Coordinates of N, CA and C and ligand atoms in Angstrom, one line a residue:
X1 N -25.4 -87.5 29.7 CA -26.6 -87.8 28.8 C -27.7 -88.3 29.7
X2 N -29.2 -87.6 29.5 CA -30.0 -87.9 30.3 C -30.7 -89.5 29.9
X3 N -30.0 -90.1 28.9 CA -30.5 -91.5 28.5 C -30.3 -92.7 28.6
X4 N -31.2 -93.4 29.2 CA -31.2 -95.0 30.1 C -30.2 -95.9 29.2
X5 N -29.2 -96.6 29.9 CA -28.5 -97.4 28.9 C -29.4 -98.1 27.8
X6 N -30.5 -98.9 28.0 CA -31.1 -99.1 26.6 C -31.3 -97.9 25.6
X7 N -31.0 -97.0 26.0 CA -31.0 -95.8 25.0 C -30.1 -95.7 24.0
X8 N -28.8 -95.4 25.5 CA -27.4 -95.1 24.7 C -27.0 -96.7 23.9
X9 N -27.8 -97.9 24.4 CA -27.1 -99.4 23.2 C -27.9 -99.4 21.8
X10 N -29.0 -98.3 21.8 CA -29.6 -98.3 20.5 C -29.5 -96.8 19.8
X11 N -28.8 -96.5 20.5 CA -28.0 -94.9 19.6 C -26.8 -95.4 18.9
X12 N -26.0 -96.5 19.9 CA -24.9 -96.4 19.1 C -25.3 -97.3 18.3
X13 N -26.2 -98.4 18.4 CA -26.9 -99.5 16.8 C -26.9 -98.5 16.1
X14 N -28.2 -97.2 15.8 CA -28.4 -96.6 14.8 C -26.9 -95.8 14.4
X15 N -26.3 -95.8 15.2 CA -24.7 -95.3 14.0 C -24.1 -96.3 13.9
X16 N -23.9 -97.1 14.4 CA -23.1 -98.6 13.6 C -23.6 -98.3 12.3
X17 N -25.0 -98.6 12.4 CA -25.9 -98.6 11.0 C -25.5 -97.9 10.3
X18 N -25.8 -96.3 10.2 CA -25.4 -95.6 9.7 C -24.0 -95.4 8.9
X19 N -23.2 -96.0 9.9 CA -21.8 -95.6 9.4 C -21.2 -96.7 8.6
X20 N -22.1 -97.8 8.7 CA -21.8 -98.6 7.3 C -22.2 -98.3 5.7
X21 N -22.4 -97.3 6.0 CA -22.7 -96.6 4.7 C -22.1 -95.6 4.4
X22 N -21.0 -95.2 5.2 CA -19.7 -94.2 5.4 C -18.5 -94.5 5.2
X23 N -18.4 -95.9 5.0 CA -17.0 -96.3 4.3 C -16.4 -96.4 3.1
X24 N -15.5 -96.7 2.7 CA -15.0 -96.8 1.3 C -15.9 -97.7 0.2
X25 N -15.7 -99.5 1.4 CA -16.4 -100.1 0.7 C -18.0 -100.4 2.0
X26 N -19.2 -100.8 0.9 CA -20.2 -100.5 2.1 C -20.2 -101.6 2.8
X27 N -20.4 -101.2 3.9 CA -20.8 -102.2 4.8 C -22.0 -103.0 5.0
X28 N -22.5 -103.0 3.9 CA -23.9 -103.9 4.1 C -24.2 -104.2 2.5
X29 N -22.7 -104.4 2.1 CA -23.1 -105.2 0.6 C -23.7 -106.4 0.1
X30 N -23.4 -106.9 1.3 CA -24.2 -108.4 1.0 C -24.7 -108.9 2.5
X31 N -25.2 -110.1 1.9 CA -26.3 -110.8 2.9 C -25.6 -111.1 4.2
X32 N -24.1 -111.9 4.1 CA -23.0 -111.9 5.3 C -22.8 -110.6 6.0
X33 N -22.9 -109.4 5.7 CA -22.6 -108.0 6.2 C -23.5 -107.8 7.3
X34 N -24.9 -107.7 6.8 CA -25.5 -108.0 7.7 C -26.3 -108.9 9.1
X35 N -25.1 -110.1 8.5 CA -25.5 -110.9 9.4 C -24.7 -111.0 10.6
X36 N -23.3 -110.4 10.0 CA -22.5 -109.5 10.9 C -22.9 -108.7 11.9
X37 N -23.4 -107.8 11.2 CA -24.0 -106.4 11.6 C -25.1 -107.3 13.2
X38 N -25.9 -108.1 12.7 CA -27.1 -108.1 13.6 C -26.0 -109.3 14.6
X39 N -24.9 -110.1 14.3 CA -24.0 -110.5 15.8 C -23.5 -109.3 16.8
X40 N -22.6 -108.7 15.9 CA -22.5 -107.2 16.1 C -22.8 -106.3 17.6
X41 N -24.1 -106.2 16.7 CA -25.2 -105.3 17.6 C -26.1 -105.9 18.6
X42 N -25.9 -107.7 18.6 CA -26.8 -108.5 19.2 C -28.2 -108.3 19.0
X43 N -28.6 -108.0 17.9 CA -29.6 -107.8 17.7 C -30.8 -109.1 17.6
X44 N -31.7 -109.0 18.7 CA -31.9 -110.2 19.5 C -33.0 -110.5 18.8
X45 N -33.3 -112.0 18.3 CA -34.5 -112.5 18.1 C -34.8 -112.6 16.3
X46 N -33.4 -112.5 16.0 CA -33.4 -113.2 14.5 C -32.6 -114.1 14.5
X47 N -33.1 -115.2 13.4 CA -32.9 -116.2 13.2 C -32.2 -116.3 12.0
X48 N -33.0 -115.7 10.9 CA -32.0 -116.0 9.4 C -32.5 -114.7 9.0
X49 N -31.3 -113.9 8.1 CA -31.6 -113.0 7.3 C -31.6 -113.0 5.8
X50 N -32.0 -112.6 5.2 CA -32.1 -113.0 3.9 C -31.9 -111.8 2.7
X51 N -31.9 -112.0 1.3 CA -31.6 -110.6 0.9 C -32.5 -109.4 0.7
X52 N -33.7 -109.9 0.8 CA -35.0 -108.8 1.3 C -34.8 -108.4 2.3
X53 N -34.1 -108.7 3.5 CA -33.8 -108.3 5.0 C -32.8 -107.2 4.3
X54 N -31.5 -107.4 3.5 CA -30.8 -106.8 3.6 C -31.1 -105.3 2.5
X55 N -31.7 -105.5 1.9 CA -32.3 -104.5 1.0 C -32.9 -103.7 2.1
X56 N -34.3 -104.2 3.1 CA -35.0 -103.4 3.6 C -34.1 -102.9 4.5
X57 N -33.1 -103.2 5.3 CA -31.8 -102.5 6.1 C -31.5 -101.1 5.3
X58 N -31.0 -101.5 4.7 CA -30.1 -100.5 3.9 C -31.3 -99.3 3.2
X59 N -32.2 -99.3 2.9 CA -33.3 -98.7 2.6 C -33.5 -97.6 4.2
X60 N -33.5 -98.6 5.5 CA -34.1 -98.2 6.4 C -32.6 -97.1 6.9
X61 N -31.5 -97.8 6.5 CA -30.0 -96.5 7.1 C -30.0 -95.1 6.6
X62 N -30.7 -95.4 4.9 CA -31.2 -94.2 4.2 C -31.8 -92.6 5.1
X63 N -33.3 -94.1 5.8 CA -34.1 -93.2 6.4 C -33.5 -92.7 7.7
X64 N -32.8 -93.2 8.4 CA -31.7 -92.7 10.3 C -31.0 -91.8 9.4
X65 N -30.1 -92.0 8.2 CA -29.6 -90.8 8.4 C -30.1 -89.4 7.8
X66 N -30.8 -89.9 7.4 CA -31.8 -88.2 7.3 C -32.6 -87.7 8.1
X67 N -33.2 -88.5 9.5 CA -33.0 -87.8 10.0 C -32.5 -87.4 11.7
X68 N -31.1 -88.7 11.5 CA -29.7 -88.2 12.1 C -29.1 -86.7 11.9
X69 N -28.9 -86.2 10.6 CA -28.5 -85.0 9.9 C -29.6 -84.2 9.5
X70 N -30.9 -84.2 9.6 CA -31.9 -83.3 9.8 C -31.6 -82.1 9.7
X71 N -31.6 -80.7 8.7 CA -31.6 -79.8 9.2 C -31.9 -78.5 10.4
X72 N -33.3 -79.5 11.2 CA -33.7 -78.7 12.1 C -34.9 -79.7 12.5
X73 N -34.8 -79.0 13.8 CA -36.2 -80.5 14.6 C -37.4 -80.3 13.6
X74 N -38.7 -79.7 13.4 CA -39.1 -80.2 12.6 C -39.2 -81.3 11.5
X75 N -38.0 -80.7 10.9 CA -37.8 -81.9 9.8 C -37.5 -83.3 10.1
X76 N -36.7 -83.3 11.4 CA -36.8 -84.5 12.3 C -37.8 -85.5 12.1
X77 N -38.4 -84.5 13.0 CA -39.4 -85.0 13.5 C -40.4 -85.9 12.7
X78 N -40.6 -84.4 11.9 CA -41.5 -85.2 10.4 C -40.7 -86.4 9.7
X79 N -39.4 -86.5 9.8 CA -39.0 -87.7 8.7 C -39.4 -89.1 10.2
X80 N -38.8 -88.8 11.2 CA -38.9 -89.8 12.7 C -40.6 -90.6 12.5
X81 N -41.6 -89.3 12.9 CA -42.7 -90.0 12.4 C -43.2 -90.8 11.4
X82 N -42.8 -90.2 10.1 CA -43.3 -91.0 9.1 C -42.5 -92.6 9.2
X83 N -41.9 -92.9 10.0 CA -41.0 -93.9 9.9 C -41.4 -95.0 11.0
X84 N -42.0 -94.0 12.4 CA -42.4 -94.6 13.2 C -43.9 -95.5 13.2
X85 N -44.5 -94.4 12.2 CA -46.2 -94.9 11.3 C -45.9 -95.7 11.3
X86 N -45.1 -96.3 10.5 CA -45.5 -97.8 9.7 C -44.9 -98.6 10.6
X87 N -44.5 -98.6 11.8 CA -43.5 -99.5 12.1 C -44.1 -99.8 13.6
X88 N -44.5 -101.4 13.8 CA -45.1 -101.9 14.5 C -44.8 -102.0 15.8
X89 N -45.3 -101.3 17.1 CA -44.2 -101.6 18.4 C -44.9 -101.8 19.3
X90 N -44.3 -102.7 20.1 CA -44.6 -103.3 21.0 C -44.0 -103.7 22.6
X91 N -43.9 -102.3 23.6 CA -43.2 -102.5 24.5 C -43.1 -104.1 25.5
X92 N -41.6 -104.6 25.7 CA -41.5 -105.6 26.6 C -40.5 -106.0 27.0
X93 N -40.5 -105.8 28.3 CA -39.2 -105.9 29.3 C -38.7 -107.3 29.4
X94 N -37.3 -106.6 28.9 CA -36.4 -108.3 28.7 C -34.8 -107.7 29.0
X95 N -34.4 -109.5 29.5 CA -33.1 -109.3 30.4 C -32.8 -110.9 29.5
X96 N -31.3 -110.6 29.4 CA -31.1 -111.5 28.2 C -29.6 -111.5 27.8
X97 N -28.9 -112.5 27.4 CA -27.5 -112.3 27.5 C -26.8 -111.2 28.2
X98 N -26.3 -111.1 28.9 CA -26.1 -110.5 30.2 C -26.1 -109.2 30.5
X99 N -27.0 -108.4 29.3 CA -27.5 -106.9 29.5 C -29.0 -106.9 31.2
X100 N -28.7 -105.9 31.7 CA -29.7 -106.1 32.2 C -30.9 -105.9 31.8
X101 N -31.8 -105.3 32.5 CA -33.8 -105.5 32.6 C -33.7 -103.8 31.4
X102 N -34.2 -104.2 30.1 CA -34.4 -103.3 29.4 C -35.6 -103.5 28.9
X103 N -36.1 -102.5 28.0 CA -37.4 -102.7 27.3 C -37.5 -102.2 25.8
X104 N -37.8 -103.9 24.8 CA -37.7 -103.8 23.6 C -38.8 -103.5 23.4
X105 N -38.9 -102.5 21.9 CA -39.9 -102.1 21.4 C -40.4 -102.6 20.1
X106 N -39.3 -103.6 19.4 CA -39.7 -104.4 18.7 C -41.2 -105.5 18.6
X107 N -42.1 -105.7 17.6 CA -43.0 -106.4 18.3 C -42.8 -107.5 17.6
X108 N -43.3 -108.8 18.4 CA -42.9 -110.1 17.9 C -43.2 -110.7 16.6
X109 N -42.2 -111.2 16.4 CA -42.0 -111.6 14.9 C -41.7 -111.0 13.7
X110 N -41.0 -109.5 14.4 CA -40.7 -108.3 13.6 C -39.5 -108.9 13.0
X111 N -38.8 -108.8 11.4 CA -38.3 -108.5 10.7 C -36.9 -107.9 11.1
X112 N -35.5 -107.9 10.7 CA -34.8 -107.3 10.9 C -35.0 -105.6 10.8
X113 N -35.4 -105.2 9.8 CA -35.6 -104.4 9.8 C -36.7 -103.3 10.8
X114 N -38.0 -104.4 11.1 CA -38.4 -103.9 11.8 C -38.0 -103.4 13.5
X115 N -36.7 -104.5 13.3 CA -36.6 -104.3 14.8 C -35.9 -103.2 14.5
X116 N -35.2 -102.6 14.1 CA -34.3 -101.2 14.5 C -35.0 -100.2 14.3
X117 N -36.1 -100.4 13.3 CA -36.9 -99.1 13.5 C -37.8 -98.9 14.8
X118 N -37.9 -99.9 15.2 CA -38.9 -99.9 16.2 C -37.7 -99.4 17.8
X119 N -36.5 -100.3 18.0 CA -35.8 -99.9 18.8 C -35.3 -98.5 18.7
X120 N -34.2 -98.8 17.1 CA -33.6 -97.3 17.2 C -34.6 -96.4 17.0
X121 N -35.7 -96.3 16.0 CA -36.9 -95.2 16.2 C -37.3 -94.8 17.6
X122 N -37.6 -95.6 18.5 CA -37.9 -95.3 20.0 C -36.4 -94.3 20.5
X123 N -35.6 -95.0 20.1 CA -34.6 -94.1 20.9 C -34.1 -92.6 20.5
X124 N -34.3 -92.5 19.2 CA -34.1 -91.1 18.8 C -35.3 -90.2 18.6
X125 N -36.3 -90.5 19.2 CA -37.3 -90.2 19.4 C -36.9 -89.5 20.6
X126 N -37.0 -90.1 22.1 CA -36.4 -89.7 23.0 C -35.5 -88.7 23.2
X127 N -34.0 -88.7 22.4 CA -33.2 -87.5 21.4 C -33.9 -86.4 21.3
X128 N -35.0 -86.1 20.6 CA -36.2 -85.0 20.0 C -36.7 -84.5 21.0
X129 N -37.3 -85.5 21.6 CA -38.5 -85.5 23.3 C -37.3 -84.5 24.2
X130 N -36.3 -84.8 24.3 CA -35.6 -84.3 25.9 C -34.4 -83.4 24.9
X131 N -34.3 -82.9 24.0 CA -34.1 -81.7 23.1 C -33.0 -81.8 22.9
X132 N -32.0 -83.1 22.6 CA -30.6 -83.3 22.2 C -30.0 -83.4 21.5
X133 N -31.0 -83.6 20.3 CA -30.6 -83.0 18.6 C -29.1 -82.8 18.2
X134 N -28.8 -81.0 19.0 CA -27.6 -81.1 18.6 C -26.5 -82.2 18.8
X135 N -26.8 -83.2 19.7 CA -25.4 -84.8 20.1 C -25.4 -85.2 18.7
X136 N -26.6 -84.9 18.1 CA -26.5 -86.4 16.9 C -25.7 -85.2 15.6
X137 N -24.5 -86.1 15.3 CA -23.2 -84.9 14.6 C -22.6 -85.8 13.9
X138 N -22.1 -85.0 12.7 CA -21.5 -85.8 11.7 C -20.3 -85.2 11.7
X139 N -19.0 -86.3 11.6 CA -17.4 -86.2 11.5 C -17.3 -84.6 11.1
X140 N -16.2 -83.7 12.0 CA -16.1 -82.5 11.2 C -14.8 -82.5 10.3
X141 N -14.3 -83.8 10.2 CA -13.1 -84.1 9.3 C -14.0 -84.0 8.1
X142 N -12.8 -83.0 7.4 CA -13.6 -82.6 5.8 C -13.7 -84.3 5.1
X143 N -12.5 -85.1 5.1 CA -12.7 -86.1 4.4 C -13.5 -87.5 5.1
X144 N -14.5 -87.2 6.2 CA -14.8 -88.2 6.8 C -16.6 -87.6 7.0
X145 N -17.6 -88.9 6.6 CA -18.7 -88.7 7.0 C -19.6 -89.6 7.7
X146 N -18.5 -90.1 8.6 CA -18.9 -90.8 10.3 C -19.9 -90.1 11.3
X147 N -21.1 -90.8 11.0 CA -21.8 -90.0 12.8 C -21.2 -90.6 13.7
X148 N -21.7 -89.5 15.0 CA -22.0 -90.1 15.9 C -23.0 -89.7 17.2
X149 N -22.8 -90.0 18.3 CA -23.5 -89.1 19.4 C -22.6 -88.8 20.5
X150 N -22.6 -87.5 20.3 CA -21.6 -86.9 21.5 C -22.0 -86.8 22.9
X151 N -21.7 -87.9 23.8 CA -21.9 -88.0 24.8 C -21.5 -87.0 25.8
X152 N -20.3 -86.5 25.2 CA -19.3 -85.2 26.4 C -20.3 -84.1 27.2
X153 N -20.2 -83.9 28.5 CA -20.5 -83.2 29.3 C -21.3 -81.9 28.7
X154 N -20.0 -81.2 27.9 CA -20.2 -80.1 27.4 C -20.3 -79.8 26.1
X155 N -20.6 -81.3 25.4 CA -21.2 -81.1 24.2 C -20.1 -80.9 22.8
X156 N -19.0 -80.8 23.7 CA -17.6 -80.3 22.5 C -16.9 -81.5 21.5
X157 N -17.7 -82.7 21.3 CA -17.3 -83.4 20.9 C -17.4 -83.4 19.2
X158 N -16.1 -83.1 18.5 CA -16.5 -82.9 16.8 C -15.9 -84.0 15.4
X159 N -14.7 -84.8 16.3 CA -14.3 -86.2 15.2 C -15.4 -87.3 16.2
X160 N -15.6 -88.1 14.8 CA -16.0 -89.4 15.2 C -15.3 -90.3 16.1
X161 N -13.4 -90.0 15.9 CA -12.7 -90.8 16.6 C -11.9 -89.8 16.7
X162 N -11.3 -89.6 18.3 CA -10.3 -88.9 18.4 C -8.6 -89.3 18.1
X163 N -8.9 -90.8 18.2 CA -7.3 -90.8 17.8 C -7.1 -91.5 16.1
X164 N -8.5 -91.4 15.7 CA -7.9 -91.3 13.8 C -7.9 -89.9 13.4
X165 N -9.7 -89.7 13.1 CA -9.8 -87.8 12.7 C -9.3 -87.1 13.5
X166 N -9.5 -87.2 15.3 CA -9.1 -86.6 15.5 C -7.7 -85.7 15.4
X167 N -7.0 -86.9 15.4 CA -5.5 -86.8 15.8 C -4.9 -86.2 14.3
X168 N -5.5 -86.9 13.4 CA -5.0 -86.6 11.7 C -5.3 -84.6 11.6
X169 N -6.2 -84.2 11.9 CA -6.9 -83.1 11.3 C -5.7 -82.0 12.7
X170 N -5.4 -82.9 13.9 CA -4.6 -81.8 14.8 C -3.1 -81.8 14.4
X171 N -2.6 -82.8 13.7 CA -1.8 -83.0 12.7 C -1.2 -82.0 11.4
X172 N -2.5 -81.8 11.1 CA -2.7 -81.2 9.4 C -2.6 -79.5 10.3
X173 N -3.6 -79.5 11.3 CA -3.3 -77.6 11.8 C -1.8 -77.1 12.4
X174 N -1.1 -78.6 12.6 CA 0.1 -78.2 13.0 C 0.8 -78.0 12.3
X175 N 0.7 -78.7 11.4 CA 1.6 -78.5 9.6 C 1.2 -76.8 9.2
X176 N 0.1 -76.9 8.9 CA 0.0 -75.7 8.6 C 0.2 -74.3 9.3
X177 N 0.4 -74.3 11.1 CA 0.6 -73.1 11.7 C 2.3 -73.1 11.3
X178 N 2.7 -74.6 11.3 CA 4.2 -74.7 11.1 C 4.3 -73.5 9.7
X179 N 3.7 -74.5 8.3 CA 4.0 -73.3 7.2 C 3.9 -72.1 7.5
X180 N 3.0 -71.4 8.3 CA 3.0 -70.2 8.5 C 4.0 -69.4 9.0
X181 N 4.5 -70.6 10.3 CA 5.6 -69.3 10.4 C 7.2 -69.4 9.7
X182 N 6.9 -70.6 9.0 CA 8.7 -70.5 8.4 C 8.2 -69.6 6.8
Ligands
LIG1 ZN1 -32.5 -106.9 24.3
LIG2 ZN1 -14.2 -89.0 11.3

């Protein structure tokens, strides 16, 4: 992957995010979920969240995964921008609980929410910019709709997890070549 580890720590934020809205039960039902979520992700520089915090999160997962699953760059792009408009950024280099010298794009006194649009919006932005689109992939297990970002060499990566979907779906093609031939 051609992207600086502040990249890849705010790719995998925006599917954390994301995929809390891909569970049975959601992961951002209440005000504790999220407060989870932002220990979690270390999401630096909040103090208390509240249930307007959690509303505008969950509003904002809406908008990553549309356009995480984007039909085509364009539409990306257009949903990326409209998102990045309103959302206030402010580059500044910080080293901090023992990540090294990265650069947040959050600007100060941003909002929970502002801060992932401002981080994760930078980083999948970058995604678009250096043409990687196709990494950003949703579970190809019929019964699972997990993203993620396929970091593999050669791009062949298609469960979210190889040893749940994966292993379950290589499972189910063995059963079935089994039916076949008895
Ligand atoms: Zn940081
Ligand atoms: Zn999956």
């Amino acid at each position: 992957m051609p992207f600086s580890h502040d990249m890849v720590y705010s790719l995998a934020t925006v599917v954390d995010l994301i995929n809390t809205g891909a569970g049975e039960r959601d992961g951002l039902a209440e005000v504790g979920d999220l407060e989870e979520f932002v220990r979690r992700r270390e999401v630096s520089g909040v103090e208390a969240v509240t249930r307007r915090d959690l509303g505008e999160v969950r509003a904002l997962r809406e908008e990553f995964h549309a356009v995480f699953t984007a039909p085509d760059q364009p539409t990306a792009v257009g949903l990326l921008n409209t998102l990045l408009q309103r959302t206030r950024i402010t580059p500044h280099l910080a080293e901090h609980d023992g990540h090294p010298l990265h650069v947040h794009y959050f600007a100060p006194g941003s909002s929970v929410a502002e801060h992932l649009a401002a981080d994760c919006g930078v980083a999948l932005a970058h995604v678009l910019v250096e043409n990687e689109r196709d990494r950003l992939r949703t579970c190809a297990a019929p019964d699972c709709s997990h993203v993620f970002v396929d970091e593999s060499r050669n791009r062949s990566r298609v469960y979210c997890d190889s040893r749940t979907c994966g292993n379950r779906m290589h499972v189910a093609a063995y059963r079935a070549r089994r039916r076949d031939i008895s």
